[in-house]
Coordinates of C-alpha atoms and ligand atoms in Angstrom, one line a residue:
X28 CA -172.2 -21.7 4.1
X29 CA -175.3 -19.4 3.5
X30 CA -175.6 -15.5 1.9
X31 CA -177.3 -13.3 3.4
X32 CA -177.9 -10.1 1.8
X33 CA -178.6 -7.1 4.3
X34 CA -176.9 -8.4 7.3
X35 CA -175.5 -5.4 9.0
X36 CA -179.5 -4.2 9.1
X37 CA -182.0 -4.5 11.9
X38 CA -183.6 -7.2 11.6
X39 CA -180.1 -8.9 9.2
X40 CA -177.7 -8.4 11.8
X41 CA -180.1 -9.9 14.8
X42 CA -180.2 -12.8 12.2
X43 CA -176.4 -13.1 11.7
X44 CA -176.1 -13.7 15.4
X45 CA -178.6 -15.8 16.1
X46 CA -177.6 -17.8 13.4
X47 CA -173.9 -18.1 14.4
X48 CA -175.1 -18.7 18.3
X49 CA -177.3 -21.5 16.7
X50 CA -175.1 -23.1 14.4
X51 CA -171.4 -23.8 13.2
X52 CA -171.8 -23.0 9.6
X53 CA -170.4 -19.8 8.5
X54 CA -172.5 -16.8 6.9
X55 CA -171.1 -14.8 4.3
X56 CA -172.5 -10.9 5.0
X57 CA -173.3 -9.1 2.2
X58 CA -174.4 -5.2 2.7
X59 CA -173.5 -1.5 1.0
X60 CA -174.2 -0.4 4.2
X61 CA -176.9 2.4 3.6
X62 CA -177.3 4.4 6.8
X63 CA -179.4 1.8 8.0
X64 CA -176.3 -0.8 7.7
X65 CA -174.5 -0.2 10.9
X66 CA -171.5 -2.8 11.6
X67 CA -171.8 -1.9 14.9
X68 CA -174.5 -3.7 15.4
X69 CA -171.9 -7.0 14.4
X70 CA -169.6 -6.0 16.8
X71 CA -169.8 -9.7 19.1
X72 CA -168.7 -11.4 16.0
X73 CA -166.4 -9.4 14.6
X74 CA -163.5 -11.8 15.3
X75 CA -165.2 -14.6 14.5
X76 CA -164.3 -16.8 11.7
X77 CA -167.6 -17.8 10.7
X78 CA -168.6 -14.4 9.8
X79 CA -167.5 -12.8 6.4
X80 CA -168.1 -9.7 5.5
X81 CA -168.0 -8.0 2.5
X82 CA -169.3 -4.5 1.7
X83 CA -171.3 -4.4 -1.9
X84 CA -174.6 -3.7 -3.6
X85 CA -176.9 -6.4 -4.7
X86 CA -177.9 -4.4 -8.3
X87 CA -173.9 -4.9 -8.6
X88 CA -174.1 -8.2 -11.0
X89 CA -170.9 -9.0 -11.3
X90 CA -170.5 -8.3 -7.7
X91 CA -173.3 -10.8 -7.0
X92 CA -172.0 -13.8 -8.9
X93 CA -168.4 -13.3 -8.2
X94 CA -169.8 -14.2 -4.5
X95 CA -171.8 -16.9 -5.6
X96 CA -168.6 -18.5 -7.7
X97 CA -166.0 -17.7 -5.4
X98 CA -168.1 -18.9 -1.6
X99 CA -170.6 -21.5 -3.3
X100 CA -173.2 -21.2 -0.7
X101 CA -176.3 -23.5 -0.7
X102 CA -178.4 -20.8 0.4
X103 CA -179.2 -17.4 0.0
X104 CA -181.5 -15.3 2.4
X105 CA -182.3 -12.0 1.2
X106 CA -182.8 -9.3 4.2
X107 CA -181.6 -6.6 1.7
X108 CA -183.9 -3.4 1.3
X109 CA -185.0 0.0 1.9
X110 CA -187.3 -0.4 4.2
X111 CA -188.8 2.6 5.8
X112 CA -192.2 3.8 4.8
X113 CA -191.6 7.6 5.3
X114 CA -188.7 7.5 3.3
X115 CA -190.5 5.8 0.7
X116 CA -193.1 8.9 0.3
X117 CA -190.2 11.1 0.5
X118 CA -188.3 9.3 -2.8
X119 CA -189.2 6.2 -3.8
X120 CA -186.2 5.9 -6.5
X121 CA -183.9 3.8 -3.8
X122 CA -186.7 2.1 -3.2
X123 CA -187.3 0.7 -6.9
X124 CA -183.4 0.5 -7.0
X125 CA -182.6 -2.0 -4.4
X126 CA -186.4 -3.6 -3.6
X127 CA -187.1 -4.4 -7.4
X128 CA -183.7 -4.3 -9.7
X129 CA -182.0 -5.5 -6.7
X130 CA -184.1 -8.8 -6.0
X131 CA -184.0 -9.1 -9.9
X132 CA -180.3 -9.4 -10.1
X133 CA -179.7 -11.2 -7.0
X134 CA -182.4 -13.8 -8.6
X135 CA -180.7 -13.9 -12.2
X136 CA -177.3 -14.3 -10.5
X137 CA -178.6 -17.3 -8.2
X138 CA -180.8 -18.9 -10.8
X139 CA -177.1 -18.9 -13.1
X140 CA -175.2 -20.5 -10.1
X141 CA -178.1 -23.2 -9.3
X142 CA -178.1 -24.0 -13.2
X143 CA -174.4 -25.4 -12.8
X144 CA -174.6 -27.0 -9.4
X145 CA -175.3 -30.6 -9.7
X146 CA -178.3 -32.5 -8.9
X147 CA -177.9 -33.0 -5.5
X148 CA -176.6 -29.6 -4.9
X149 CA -179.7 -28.4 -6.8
X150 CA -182.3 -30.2 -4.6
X151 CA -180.6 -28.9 -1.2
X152 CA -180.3 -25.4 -2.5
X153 CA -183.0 -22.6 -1.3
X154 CA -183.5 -18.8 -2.3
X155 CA -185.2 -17.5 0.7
X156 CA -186.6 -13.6 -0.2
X157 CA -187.7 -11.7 3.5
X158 CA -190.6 -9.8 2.9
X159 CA -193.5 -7.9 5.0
X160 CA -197.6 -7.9 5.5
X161 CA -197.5 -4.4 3.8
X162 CA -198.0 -6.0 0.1
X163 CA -201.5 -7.0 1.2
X164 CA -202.6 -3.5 1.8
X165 CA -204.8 -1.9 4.9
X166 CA -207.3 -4.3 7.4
X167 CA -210.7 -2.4 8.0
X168 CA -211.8 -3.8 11.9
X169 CA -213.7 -6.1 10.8
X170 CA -211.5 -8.4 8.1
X171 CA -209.7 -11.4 8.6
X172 CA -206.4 -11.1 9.3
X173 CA -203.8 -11.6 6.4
X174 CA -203.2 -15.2 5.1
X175 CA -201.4 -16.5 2.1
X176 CA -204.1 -16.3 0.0
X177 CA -205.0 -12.7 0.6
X178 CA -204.5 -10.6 -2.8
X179 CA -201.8 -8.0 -3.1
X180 CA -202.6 -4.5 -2.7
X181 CA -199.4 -2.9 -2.2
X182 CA -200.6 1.1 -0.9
X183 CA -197.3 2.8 -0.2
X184 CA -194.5 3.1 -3.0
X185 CA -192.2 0.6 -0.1
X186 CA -194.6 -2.3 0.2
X187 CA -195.6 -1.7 -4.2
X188 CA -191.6 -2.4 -4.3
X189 CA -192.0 -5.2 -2.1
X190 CA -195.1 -6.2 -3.6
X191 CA -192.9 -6.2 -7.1
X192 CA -190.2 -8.1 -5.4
X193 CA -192.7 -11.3 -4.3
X194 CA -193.6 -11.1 -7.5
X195 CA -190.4 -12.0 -9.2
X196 CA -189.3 -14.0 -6.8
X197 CA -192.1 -16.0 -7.9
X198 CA -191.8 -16.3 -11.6
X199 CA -188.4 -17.8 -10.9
X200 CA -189.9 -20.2 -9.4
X201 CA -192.3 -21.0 -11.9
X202 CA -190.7 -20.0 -14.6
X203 CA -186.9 -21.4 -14.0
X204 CA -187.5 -23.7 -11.3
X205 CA -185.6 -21.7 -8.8
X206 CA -186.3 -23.1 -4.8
X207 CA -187.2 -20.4 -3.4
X208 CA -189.5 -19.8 -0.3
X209 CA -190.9 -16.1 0.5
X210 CA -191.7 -14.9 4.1
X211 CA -194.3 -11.9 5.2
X212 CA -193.7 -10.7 8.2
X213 CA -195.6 -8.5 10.3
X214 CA -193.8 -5.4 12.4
X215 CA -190.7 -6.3 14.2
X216 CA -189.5 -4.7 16.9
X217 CA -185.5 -5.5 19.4
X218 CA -182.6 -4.9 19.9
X219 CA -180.4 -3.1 16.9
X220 CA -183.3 -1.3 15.1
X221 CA -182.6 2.2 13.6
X222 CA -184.7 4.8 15.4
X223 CA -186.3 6.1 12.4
X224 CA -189.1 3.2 13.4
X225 CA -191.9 3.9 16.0
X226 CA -190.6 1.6 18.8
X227 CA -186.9 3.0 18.8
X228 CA -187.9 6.2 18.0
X229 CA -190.2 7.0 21.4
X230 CA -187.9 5.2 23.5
X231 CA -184.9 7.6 21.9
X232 CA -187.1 10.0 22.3
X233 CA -189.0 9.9 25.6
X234 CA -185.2 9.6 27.0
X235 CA -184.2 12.7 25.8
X236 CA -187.2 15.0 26.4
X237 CA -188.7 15.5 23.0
X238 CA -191.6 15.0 22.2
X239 CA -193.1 11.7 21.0
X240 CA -195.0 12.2 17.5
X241 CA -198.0 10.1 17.2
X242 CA -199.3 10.3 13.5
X243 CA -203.2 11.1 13.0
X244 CA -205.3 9.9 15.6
X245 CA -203.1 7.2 16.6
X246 CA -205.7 4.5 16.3
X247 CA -203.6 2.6 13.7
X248 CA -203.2 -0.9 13.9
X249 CA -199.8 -3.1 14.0
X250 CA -199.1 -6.8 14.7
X251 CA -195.6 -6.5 16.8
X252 CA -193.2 -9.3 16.8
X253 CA -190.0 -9.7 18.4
X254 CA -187.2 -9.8 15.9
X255 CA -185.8 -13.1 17.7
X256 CA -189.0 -14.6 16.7
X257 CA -189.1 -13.7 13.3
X258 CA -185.2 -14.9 13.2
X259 CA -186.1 -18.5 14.1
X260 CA -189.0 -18.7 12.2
X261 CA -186.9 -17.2 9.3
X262 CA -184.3 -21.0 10.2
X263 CA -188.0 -23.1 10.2
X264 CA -188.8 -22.0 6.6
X265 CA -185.0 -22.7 5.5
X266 CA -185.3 -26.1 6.8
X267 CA -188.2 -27.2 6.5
X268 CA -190.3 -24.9 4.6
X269 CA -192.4 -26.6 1.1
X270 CA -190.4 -25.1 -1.5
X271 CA -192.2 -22.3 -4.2
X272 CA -194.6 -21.4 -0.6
X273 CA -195.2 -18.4 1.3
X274 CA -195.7 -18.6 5.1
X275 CA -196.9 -15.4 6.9
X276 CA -195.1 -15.0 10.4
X277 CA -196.8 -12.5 13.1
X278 CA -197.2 -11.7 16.6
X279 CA -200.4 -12.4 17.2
X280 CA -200.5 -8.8 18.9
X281 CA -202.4 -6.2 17.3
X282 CA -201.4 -2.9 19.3
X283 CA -202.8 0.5 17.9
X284 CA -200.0 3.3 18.0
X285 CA -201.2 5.0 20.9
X286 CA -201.5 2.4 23.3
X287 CA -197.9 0.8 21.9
X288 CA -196.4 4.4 22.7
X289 CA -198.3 4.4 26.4
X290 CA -197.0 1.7 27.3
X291 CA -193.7 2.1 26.6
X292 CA -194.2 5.6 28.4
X293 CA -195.2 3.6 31.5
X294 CA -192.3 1.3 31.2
X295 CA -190.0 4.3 31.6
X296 CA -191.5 5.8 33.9
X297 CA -191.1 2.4 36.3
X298 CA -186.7 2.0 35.0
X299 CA -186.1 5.5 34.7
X300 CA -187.5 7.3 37.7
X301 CA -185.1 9.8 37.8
X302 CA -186.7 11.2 34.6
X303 CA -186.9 15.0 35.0
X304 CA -190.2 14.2 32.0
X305 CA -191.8 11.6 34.2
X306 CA -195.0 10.9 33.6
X307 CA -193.1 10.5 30.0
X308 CA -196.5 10.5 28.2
X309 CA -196.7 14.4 28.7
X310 CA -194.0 14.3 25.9
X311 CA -197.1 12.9 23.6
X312 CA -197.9 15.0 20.5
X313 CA -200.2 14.8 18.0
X314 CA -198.8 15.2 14.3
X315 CA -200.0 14.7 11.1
X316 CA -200.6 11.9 9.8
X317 CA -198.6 9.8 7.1
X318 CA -199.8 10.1 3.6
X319 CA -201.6 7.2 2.3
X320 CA -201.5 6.0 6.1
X321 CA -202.7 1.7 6.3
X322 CA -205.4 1.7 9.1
X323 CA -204.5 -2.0 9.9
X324 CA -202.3 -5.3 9.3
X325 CA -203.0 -8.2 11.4
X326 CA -201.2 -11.8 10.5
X327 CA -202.6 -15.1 10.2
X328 CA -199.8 -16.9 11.1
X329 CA -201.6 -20.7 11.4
X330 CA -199.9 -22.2 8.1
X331 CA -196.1 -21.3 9.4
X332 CA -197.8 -23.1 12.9
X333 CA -199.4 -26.0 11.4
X334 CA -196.5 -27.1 9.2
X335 CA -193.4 -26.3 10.9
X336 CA -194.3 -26.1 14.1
X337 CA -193.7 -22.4 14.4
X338 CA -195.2 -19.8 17.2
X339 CA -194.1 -16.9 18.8
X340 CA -191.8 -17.3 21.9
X341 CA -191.7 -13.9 23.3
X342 CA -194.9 -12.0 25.2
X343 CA -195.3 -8.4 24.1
X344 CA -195.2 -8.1 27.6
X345 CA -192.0 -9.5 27.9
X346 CA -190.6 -8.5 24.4
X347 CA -191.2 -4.4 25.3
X348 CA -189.3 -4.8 28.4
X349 CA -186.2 -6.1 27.1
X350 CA -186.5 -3.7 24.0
X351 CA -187.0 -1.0 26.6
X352 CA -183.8 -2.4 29.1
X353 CA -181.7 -2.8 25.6
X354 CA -182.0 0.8 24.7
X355 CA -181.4 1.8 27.8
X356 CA -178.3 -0.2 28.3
X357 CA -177.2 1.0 24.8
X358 CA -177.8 4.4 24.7
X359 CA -174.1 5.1 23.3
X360 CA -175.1 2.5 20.4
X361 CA -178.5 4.9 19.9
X362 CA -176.4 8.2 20.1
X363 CA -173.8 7.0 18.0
X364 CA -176.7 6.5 15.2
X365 CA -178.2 9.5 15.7
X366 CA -175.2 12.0 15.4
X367 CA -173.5 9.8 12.6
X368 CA -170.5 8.3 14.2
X369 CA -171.8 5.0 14.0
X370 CA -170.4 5.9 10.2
X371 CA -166.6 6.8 11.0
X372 CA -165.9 3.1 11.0
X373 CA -167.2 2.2 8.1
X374 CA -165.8 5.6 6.4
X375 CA -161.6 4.6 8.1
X376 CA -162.2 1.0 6.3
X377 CA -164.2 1.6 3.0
X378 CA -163.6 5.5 2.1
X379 CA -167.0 7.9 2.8
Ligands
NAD16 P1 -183.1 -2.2 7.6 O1 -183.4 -0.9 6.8 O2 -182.8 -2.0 9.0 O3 -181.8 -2.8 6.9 C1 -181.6 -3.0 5.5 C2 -180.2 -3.4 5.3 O4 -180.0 -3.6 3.8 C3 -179.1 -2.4 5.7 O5 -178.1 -3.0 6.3 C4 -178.7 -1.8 4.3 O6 -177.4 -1.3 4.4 C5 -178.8 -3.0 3.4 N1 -179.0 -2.6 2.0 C6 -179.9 -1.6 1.5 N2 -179.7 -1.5 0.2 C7 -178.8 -2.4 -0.2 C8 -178.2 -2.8 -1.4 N3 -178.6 -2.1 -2.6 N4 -177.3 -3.7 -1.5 C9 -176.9 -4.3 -0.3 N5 -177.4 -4.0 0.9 C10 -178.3 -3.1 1.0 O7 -184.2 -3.2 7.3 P2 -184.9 -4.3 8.3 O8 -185.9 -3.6 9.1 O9 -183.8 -5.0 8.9 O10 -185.6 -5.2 7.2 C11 -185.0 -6.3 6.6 C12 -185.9 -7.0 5.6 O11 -187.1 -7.4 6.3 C13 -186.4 -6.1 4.5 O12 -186.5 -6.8 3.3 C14 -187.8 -5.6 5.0 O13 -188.6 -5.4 3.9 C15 -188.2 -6.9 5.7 N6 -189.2 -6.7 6.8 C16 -189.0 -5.8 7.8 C17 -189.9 -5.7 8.8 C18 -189.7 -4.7 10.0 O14 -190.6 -4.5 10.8 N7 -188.5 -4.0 10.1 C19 -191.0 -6.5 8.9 C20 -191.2 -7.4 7.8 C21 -190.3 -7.5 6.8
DAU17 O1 -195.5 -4.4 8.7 C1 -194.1 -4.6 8.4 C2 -193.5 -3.3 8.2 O2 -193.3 -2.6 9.4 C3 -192.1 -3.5 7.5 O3 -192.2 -4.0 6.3 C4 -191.4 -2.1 7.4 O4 -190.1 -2.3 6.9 C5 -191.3 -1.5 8.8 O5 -190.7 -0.2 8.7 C6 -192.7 -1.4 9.4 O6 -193.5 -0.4 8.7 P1 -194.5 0.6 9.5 O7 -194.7 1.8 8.7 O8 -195.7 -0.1 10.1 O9 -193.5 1.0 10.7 P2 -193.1 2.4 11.5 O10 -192.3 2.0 12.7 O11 -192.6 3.4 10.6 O12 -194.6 2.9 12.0 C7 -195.4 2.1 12.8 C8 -196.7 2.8 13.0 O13 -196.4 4.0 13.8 C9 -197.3 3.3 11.8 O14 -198.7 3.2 11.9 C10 -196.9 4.8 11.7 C11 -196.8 5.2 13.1 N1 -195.8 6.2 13.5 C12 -194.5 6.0 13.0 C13 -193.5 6.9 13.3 C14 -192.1 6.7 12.8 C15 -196.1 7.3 14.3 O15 -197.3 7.4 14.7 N2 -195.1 8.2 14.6 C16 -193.8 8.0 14.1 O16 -193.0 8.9 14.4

């Protein structure tokens, strides 16, 4: 079986299923379930074997490699994180909590459990830490898009945690030997994602008649993925990926803000006509901008290409239009979030 930290998240739970609609081998779910853990989101496998849950924190040690002992998994992925850059400027202590002394106990506790497997069991094993194009800092128009070799330059106190994260994850490898394998991903955007994000947070918006608040001058550049993508290309690097390497995943679809929140504006206006705010892009405001704001992260995503194979499936075209039909198919799911009863569950089975 494989651990994945995380998995009742965005882009954690879209992984969970794909992985169980992919393969037979059972994933055991590891999550505190922060308000961004929503089980809801797990809901089509909730009966399913394959799928064990249990509700913990990864700067929980014991915790950590009780799981290891007890469900011996040859692999753990680790989805696990704060991950939103407002909240980050806001109070960055949750960040350093679970981003830094969380990856450094879930590393301690593998690299003790791979020590004591035997050879074989050693070789197969893989540590694989899910991280983000933020570490290398802001693009001017100009520059080359992010590769592997691109320097760290971490701006907001989320990607500096992530930043710090890489970096262990690294010196296990070096240091203890630990296989490990480190992703970057660019911005993901589907099905499940809390609408604290941009994408979510327009379309939440748009459909309720609020206004849709577009930081600075809304020139900021983004390289959108679909999170299905960045779920297989998450299986590539697991299965194929040279261990102690880092292979960046993007869209190849740099979008500034404005046009990404256009669009999805126009998209509305075409599957929800009955709108009483159509054209939705009235509902466009202005705000100020994001402290410390990154002008631009583009991915070079030719290394994951050249040695696994992997490439985008999904259009932005198409990728926006399913996002789009999801919410609106879901809109229970997004109200749910957004007045807090997506937490009553969790509160009946764990205690608040
Ligand atoms: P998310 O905020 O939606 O989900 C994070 C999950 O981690 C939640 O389920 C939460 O309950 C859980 N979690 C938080 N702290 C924990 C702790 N201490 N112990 C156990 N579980 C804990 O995040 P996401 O957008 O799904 O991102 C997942 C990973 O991918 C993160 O590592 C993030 O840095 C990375 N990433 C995200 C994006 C993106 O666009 N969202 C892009 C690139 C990389
Ligand atoms: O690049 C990968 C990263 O993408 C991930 O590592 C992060 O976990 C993820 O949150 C995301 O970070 P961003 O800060 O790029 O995503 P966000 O959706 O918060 O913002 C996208 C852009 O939209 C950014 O330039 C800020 C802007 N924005 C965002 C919000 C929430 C607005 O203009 N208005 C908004 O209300």
């Amino acid at each position: 079986m494989i651990l994945v930290t995380g998995g009742a998240g965005f882009i954690g739970s879209n992984f969970v299923l794909d992985w169980l609609a992919h393969n037979d081998e059972p994933v055991l779910n590891l999550d505190v379930l922060t308000y961004a853990g929503n089980l809801e989101n797990l809901a089509a496998v909730e009966a399913d074997r394959r799928h064990i849950f249990r509700r913990g924190d990864i700067c929980d040690a014991a915790l950590v490699s009780g799981l290891l002992e007890e469900f011996r998994p040859r692999a753990v992925l680790h989805f696990a994180a704060e991950s939103h850059v407002d909240r980050s400027i806001l109070g960055p202590g949750d960040f350093i909590r679970t981003n830094v002394n969380g990856t450094f106990t879930l590393l301690e506790a593998a690299q003790r459990y791979w020590s004591g497997l035997d050879t074989v069991a050693q070789q197969a094993f893989r540590f694989l830490h899910v991280s983000t194009d933020e570490v290398y800092g802001s693009l001017g128009p100009g520059d080359a898009q992010f590769s592997e070799t691109t320097p760290y330059q971490p701006n907001s106190p989320y990607s500096a945690s992530k930043a710090a994260s890489d970096h262990l994850v690294r010196a296990w490898h070096h240091t203890y030997g630990l296989p490990v394998l480190t992703t970057n991903c660019s911005n993901n955007y589907g099905p499940y994602q809390f609408p604290e994000k941009l994408i979510p947070l327009v379309i939440a918006n748009a459909l309720a008649g609020k206004p849709l608040p577009i930081y600075g001058d809304g020139m900021n550049i983004r390289d959108w993925l679909y999170v299905g993508d960045h779920c297989d290309a998450i299986r590539q690097v697991l299965l194929r990926g040279r261990v102690g390497e880092t292979y960046n995943v993007g869209g190849w679809n740099e979008q500034t803000n404005i046009s990404i929140v256009r669009l999805i504006c126009a998209i509305l206006d075409e599957l929800h006509p009955g709108s009483p705010v159509t054209p939705h892009e009235q509902l466009i405001t202005y705000v100020k901008d994001r402290p410390g704001h990154d002008r631009r992260y583009a991915i070079d995503a030719r290394k994951i290409e050249r040695e696994l194979g992997w490439r985008p499936a999904e259009t932005f075209a198409s990728g926006i239009r399913k996002t789009v039909h999801w919410y609106l198919d879901n809109q229970p799911w997004v109200s749910r979030v957004q007045s807090g009863s997506y937490r009553d569950w969790i509160d009946r089975q764990y205690g608040p």
